[in-house]
Amino acid sequence: MQELTQTEIDWIRDTCGNKNERTKLKTVAFVGILIGLSLMLLGALGQLTSGAADWTESFKTLGFVGVFTGALFLARAYERHVRTTRAVLTKLAPDLHAFESGHDAI
């Protein structure tokens, strides 16, 4: 296995982002999903106790937006992880990359 040069390491970091960035994206995603689910639950409980009040619909709508936004952040973190893995595989194991893409490794 070949050693990476500092230029290649910098390229991978610049292209893919670092692990801390992906961790922050995942944290924001899970917090957004939890807040969204809490708002949806609060809206549903409010609707059960007080009938069809305006604030219950607002809470359910805000909860849906929170869950959806959290899911988008989670998808972005996953996409960054996949891109990092691909970049490292391309640099470290070109034969494996060629095999996976269906080309003959030379």
mmCIF file of C-alpha atoms in Angstrom:
data_model
loop_
_atom_site.group_PDB
_atom_site.id
_atom_site.type_symbol
_atom_site.label_atom_id
_atom_site.label_comp_id
_atom_site.label_asym_id
_atom_site.label_seq_id
_atom_site.Cartn_x
_atom_site.Cartn_y
_atom_site.Cartn_z
ATOM 1 C CA MET A 1 0.000 0.000 0.000
ATOM 2 C CA GLN A 2 1.349 3.406 -0.916
ATOM 3 C CA GLU A 3 1.791 6.322 1.455
ATOM 4 C CA LEU A 4 -0.238 9.438 0.842
ATOM 5 C CA THR A 5 1.575 12.692 0.289
ATOM 6 C CA GLN A 6 0.541 15.765 2.219
ATOM 7 C CA THR A 7 -0.963 17.194 -0.969
ATOM 8 C CA GLU A 8 -3.190 14.140 -1.353
ATOM 9 C CA ILE A 9 -4.219 14.288 2.296
ATOM 10 C CA ASP A 10 -5.107 17.968 1.910
ATOM 11 C CA TRP A 11 -7.055 17.194 -1.267
ATOM 12 C CA ILE A 12 -9.102 14.511 0.499
ATOM 13 C CA ARG A 13 -9.835 16.858 3.406
ATOM 14 C CA ASP A 14 -10.797 19.735 1.110
ATOM 15 C CA THR A 15 -12.958 17.576 -1.127
ATOM 16 C CA CYS A 16 -14.743 15.543 1.490
ATOM 17 C CA GLY A 17 -14.753 17.608 4.646
ATOM 18 C CA ASN A 18 -13.396 16.282 7.894
ATOM 19 C CA LYS A 19 -14.883 13.935 10.460
ATOM 20 C CA ASN A 20 -15.746 16.764 12.869
ATOM 21 C CA GLU A 21 -17.879 18.402 10.192
ATOM 22 C CA ARG A 22 -19.780 15.172 9.554
ATOM 23 C CA THR A 23 -20.252 14.689 13.301
ATOM 24 C CA LYS A 24 -21.677 18.206 13.593
ATOM 25 C CA LEU A 25 -24.056 17.522 10.707
ATOM 26 C CA LYS A 26 -25.265 14.314 12.366
ATOM 27 C CA THR A 27 -25.702 16.071 15.721
ATOM 28 C CA VAL A 28 -27.743 18.868 14.154
ATOM 29 C CA ALA A 29 -29.793 16.261 12.298
ATOM 30 C CA PHE A 30 -30.662 14.237 15.376
ATOM 31 C CA VAL A 31 -31.433 17.344 17.442
ATOM 32 C CA GLY A 32 -33.688 18.640 14.656
ATOM 33 C CA ILE A 33 -35.488 15.319 14.409
ATOM 34 C CA LEU A 34 -35.969 15.107 18.188
ATOM 35 C CA ILE A 35 -37.267 18.675 18.439
ATOM 36 C CA GLY A 36 -39.549 18.072 15.468
ATOM 37 C CA LEU A 37 -40.961 14.877 16.954
ATOM 38 C CA SER A 38 -41.480 16.641 20.290
ATOM 39 C CA LEU A 39 -43.393 19.472 18.617
ATOM 40 C CA MET A 40 -45.525 17.014 16.671
ATOM 41 C CA LEU A 41 -46.300 15.069 19.847
ATOM 42 C CA LEU A 42 -47.134 18.265 21.730
ATOM 43 C CA GLY A 43 -49.457 19.342 18.927
ATOM 44 C CA ALA A 44 -51.174 15.952 18.873
ATOM 45 C CA LEU A 45 -51.609 15.919 22.651
ATOM 46 C CA GLY A 46 -52.925 19.468 22.554
ATOM 47 C CA GLN A 47 -55.410 18.491 19.894
ATOM 48 C CA LEU A 48 -56.612 15.577 22.008
ATOM 49 C CA THR A 49 -57.084 17.737 25.101
ATOM 50 C CA SER A 50 -58.324 21.046 23.722
ATOM 51 C CA GLY A 51 -59.879 20.120 20.400
ATOM 52 C CA ALA A 52 -58.966 21.667 17.074
ATOM 53 C CA ALA A 53 -57.143 24.787 18.251
ATOM 54 C CA ASP A 54 -54.961 26.825 15.907
ATOM 55 C CA TRP A 55 -51.827 26.363 17.978
ATOM 56 C CA THR A 56 -52.009 22.568 17.726
ATOM 57 C CA GLU A 57 -51.862 22.693 13.926
ATOM 58 C CA SER A 58 -48.962 25.133 14.120
ATOM 59 C CA PHE A 59 -47.036 22.822 16.427
ATOM 60 C CA LYS A 60 -47.651 19.822 14.195
ATOM 61 C CA THR A 61 -46.535 21.786 11.123
ATOM 62 C CA LEU A 62 -43.394 23.055 12.860
ATOM 63 C CA GLY A 63 -42.680 19.521 14.022
ATOM 64 C CA PHE A 64 -42.943 18.197 10.487
ATOM 65 C CA VAL A 65 -40.565 20.903 9.262
ATOM 66 C CA GLY A 66 -38.108 20.004 12.053
ATOM 67 C CA VAL A 67 -38.166 16.306 11.207
ATOM 68 C CA PHE A 68 -37.789 17.003 7.485
ATOM 69 C CA THR A 69 -34.876 19.403 8.044
ATOM 70 C CA GLY A 70 -33.186 16.907 10.357
ATOM 71 C CA ALA A 71 -33.536 14.206 7.723
ATOM 72 C CA LEU A 72 -31.898 16.497 5.153
ATOM 73 C CA PHE A 73 -28.936 17.129 7.456
ATOM 74 C CA LEU A 74 -28.622 13.390 8.078
ATOM 75 C CA ALA A 75 -28.619 12.713 4.335
ATOM 76 C CA ARG A 76 -25.911 15.346 3.861
ATOM 77 C CA ALA A 77 -23.732 13.742 6.545
ATOM 78 C CA TYR A 78 -24.160 10.321 4.921
ATOM 79 C CA GLU A 79 -23.284 11.744 1.503
ATOM 80 C CA ARG A 80 -20.094 13.265 2.941
ATOM 81 C CA HIS A 81 -19.171 9.903 4.471
ATOM 82 C CA VAL A 82 -19.651 8.109 1.149
ATOM 83 C CA ARG A 83 -17.637 10.736 -0.708
ATOM 84 C CA THR A 84 -14.773 10.443 1.798
ATOM 85 C CA THR A 85 -14.708 6.666 1.482
ATOM 86 C CA ARG A 86 -14.670 6.848 -2.314
ATOM 87 C CA ALA A 87 -11.880 9.412 -2.390
ATOM 88 C CA VAL A 88 -9.703 7.386 -0.054
ATOM 89 C CA LEU A 89 -10.356 4.173 -1.995
ATOM 90 C CA THR A 90 -9.475 5.888 -5.254
ATOM 91 C CA LYS A 91 -6.180 7.154 -3.841
ATOM 92 C CA LEU A 92 -5.151 4.132 -1.780
ATOM 93 C CA ALA A 93 -6.482 1.197 -3.758
ATOM 94 C CA PRO A 94 -6.838 2.018 -7.451
ATOM 95 C CA ASP A 95 -7.073 -1.696 -8.322
ATOM 96 C CA LEU A 96 -10.062 -2.131 -6.012
ATOM 97 C CA HIS A 97 -11.682 1.006 -7.406
ATOM 98 C CA ALA A 98 -11.201 -0.250 -10.970
ATOM 99 C CA PHE A 99 -12.659 -3.621 -10.015
ATOM 100 C CA GLU A 100 -15.749 -2.021 -8.438
ATOM 101 C CA SER A 101 -16.337 0.236 -11.421
ATOM 102 C CA GLY A 102 -16.056 -2.668 -13.884
ATOM 103 C CA HIS A 103 -12.756 -1.666 -15.520
ATOM 104 C CA ASP A 104 -9.697 -3.847 -15.801
ATOM 105 C CA ALA A 105 -6.993 -2.927 -13.321
ATOM 106 C CA ILE A 106 -3.701 -2.417 -15.104
#
